[in-house]
């Protein structure tokens, strides 16, 4: 055992070595909140690409940002100005000369403009040159190297040399080098500049190409001028500090190249990827009209891909889909060239070197294909009011891409019905942190039978006119939202704050993740949140509850396979939360935890001059299976605990569907047909009979807890069971053999996502669909259904919502509904003045009262799998919620009314009886509260959401009707 002295020394050493403060922190007040963590179970898998970045050229993110070239208007085309914009003549010592844009004797068709330096007087000691002012200055640091390249030619007789330098705007030379050998024909020159050890860190610099005392009366032409400052890796030309900041967040994906930048305002200014690859001097560049500046396209498709690769991420490739920001929609009969352009683009990314575009990628220096899983078709196509995206653009692109690349997952930029996308891209922006934080529960009850979700852009937009990055309060709201995306990682495959980067000298978007100028950069509070989530999230979500706190305090808990448990708590309130943290399900919890805390002034923000005003701190504290911790006001905190023991998936019992995840079969669900389990296409428009056959009730395993059994929804008592390896629907016979055959143990999905189900009877076999039948199969075993091909995908299942949403069968016809809560137990739900209420109806009540408390239970107006309540004495009226209060209204035949008047029967929240889930607000249930009747969520924002007694107040008994 270590002595206290040794511990003090170790503490001091740790502090000195890694800058970590170590202290024993204890809560100062009696905990009012309880955070319970079940480290032995998992509820969802966190995706390797759960956190990513969107990178597009906005706010000079790329041109003047990620692209390390410090020379602005490299190709002399920007604004078509003469003399070229951002260039100026430099003379000294009595030298004279001028600069002008010139199109005579062009380098090539792509870059016909050059800068002509006309040299007048230029004797010994004199100077004539051209200076470039860079992107809001040029960043200089001491002993720093810039790789210079340019194309040049000169009039006959010019012998040079040219002097290339980096110097302050006041003329102090920081680096200089001579370049000789100009001829009358265009030649490419390369050299490097290294600043002196004493060069000050500064932005007030310029890049100069000059003829110092040489070449009087001559001319020199320059174009495609580059001076690349420090890059992240030797290839890619990616500015080091910016890429380092992004890479430090451990991103899983880069959504590239946009955003509006992908689309352009007009067709010719879309991201025409073929113009962005190959030798830079062959790239024409284009007006970035989405964001208002020139793009040389010297940072092109390959650079975006390299950026992902070098950060350890995958690209999520956006392809132009025939819609531009001015509302232009490419007509159906003119769309094919754009589809071909997208197919070629994908070939450039993943094609072998034996393909046309794969070979081109190899010629560009990257023979290996890039990993590509997701391709997004378009961007924010909900702005296209013509409906063309759903009508033909998405289907035409999707069909063509799927036909050629069936392994790819396709992302739709808005919900579509004409095809089933694999993923839909949701975007969220809001300038109000509190409103944004409400999105924390956005996906808790979202449809599990629809496409998965990527949040391709999100952010609290509360930057200011003087600072394009947001406040801590905005970052805390974003953290609250991220707890929801992680908790729902089975549905939400990833998220990206947008935009990722901004120049602090010129920006178009108010709030951004990382700010930079020509020489330095900083992360906003939002950046620190993204980094905390990216680096302190495990690979599985762990069940947790947090009670005794304001509803706005959010948490999510994850764990790594190795047992690190990350407890993330977001406290947006102005009050510290004293919390008892209880960890169960682990065989051991280490006595020390790491605490990463982001807190401070909620209105505080970072800036280029004060980059660390808001930054996380890391400390350690005493921990264990039970300890108290204070989560500060306005904070995001991650407690990292070391635990021992494994974890198994914990699935939600109740109504489910079992959906294939095999590409090409994702619209299929397991169903029973003639007592055999098969897969068939089931969707929201399927017949009620088909939906019923594809709906199961997930039960604790008949042969043992920790595993599961699937009971048929429409044949209670019948279960999916294996028999001779084929899966069938069979009536339970009570034997242990049946129980074992009908029990399946959930494990992580064999293909790397969702779940697989190991047979309890044959543990080497998994539930598999094969030729539209369902078997238990072993990889490469002797049966045809053991075929190894697609085995991992075929044995991986997504747990969807039950197609038949009501988990409980309720007899239709006249009935009454009675409360179960102490004090009002037995009171009936009735209408009075067309508003629902609780009332103590008895046999002695008046006929009218009895009729008011009697309803005819019918198939749900919005969905036959649920129910509606028709008034006994006003048969044109139904119970429906309006503003969450339950009323008796006349059906108007509309879909809105039908949804409001439909309730799905579920087992009682209090354990017995029935609860009635709102059809269109699945987290809300029919509840009596203070004698009134509402639909209420547990702990929501209305008084009727009061968590006290919520479970029992939402539990009802179906009873005999008071009136016949
Ligand atoms: O992130 C900034 C812009 O917001 C994106 O370019 C666009 O997709 C969205 O409207």
PDB file of C-alpha atoms in Angstrom, residues 316 373-377 389 394 398-399 401-402 405-416 419-425 447-454 490-493 659-668 753-754 798:
ATOM      1  CA  UNK A 316     -19.472  10.791 -46.219  1.00  0.00           C
ATOM      2  CA  UNK A 373     -19.822   3.692 -46.727  1.00  0.00           C
ATOM      3  CA  UNK A 374     -22.251   6.584 -47.105  1.00  0.00           C
ATOM      4  CA  UNK A 375     -23.154   8.660 -50.133  1.00  0.00           C
ATOM      5  CA  UNK A 376     -25.566  11.552 -49.682  1.00  0.00           C
ATOM      6  CA  UNK A 377     -27.697  12.509 -52.650  1.00  0.00           C
ATOM      7  CA  UNK A 389     -36.447  15.256 -55.232  1.00  0.00           C
ATOM      8  CA  UNK A 394     -33.661  10.890 -55.526  1.00  0.00           C
ATOM      9  CA  UNK A 398     -30.488   6.064 -55.879  1.00  0.00           C
ATOM     10  CA  UNK A 399     -31.399   3.428 -58.464  1.00  0.00           C
ATOM     11  CA  UNK A 401     -25.944   4.132 -57.483  1.00  0.00           C
ATOM     12  CA  UNK A 402     -27.498   1.026 -55.938  1.00  0.00           C
ATOM     13  CA  UNK A 405     -22.570  -0.043 -55.854  1.00  0.00           C
ATOM     14  CA  UNK A 406     -25.017  -2.194 -53.843  1.00  0.00           C
ATOM     15  CA  UNK A 407     -22.697  -2.109 -50.830  1.00  0.00           C
ATOM     16  CA  UNK A 408     -23.167   1.641 -50.296  1.00  0.00           C
ATOM     17  CA  UNK A 409     -25.606   3.161 -47.837  1.00  0.00           C
ATOM     18  CA  UNK A 410     -27.581   5.984 -49.416  1.00  0.00           C
ATOM     19  CA  UNK A 411     -28.421   9.120 -47.501  1.00  0.00           C
ATOM     20  CA  UNK A 412     -31.412  11.216 -48.533  1.00  0.00           C
ATOM     21  CA  UNK A 413     -31.157  14.915 -47.754  1.00  0.00           C
ATOM     22  CA  UNK A 414     -34.843  14.942 -46.735  1.00  0.00           C
ATOM     23  CA  UNK A 415     -37.487  12.277 -46.084  1.00  0.00           C
ATOM     24  CA  UNK A 416     -38.637  10.584 -49.289  1.00  0.00           C
ATOM     25  CA  UNK A 419     -37.703   4.911 -52.408  1.00  0.00           C
ATOM     26  CA  UNK A 420     -36.467   3.723 -49.048  1.00  0.00           C
ATOM     27  CA  UNK A 421     -33.211   5.520 -48.234  1.00  0.00           C
ATOM     28  CA  UNK A 422     -30.855   3.883 -45.757  1.00  0.00           C
ATOM     29  CA  UNK A 423     -30.367   7.139 -43.901  1.00  0.00           C
ATOM     30  CA  UNK A 424     -32.047  10.564 -43.805  1.00  0.00           C
ATOM     31  CA  UNK A 425     -30.037  13.701 -43.054  1.00  0.00           C
ATOM     32  CA  UNK A 447     -39.638   5.566 -35.678  1.00  0.00           C
ATOM     33  CA  UNK A 448     -37.321   2.545 -35.612  1.00  0.00           C
ATOM     34  CA  UNK A 449     -38.877   1.134 -38.755  1.00  0.00           C
ATOM     35  CA  UNK A 450     -37.863   4.021 -40.946  1.00  0.00           C
ATOM     36  CA  UNK A 451     -34.433   4.971 -42.275  1.00  0.00           C
ATOM     37  CA  UNK A 452     -31.603   5.675 -39.887  1.00  0.00           C
ATOM     38  CA  UNK A 453     -30.683   9.285 -39.208  1.00  0.00           C
ATOM     39  CA  UNK A 454     -27.547  11.319 -39.606  1.00  0.00           C
ATOM     40  CA  UNK A 490     -29.257   2.501 -32.707  1.00  0.00           C
ATOM     41  CA  UNK A 491     -31.063   5.080 -34.870  1.00  0.00           C
ATOM     42  CA  UNK A 492     -28.787   8.105 -35.129  1.00  0.00           C
ATOM     43  CA  UNK A 493     -25.639   7.009 -36.881  1.00  0.00           C
ATOM     44  CA  UNK A 659     -35.856  -6.204 -39.585  1.00  0.00           C
ATOM     45  CA  UNK A 660     -33.186  -7.359 -41.957  1.00  0.00           C
ATOM     46  CA  UNK A 661     -30.075  -5.200 -42.183  1.00  0.00           C
ATOM     47  CA  UNK A 662     -28.689  -6.868 -45.307  1.00  0.00           C
ATOM     48  CA  UNK A 663     -28.236  -4.232 -48.036  1.00  0.00           C
ATOM     49  CA  UNK A 664     -31.053  -4.705 -50.540  1.00  0.00           C
ATOM     50  CA  UNK A 665     -33.281  -6.439 -47.968  1.00  0.00           C
ATOM     51  CA  UNK A 666     -33.720  -3.710 -45.392  1.00  0.00           C
ATOM     52  CA  UNK A 667     -37.413  -3.344 -46.206  1.00  0.00           C
ATOM     53  CA  UNK A 668     -38.033  -6.928 -45.021  1.00  0.00           C
ATOM     54  CA  UNK A 753     -24.192  -2.945 -36.162  1.00  0.00           C
ATOM     55  CA  UNK A 754     -27.458  -3.646 -34.316  1.00  0.00           C
ATOM     56  CA  UNK A 798     -32.497  -4.278 -36.397  1.00  0.00           C
TER      57      UNK A 798
END
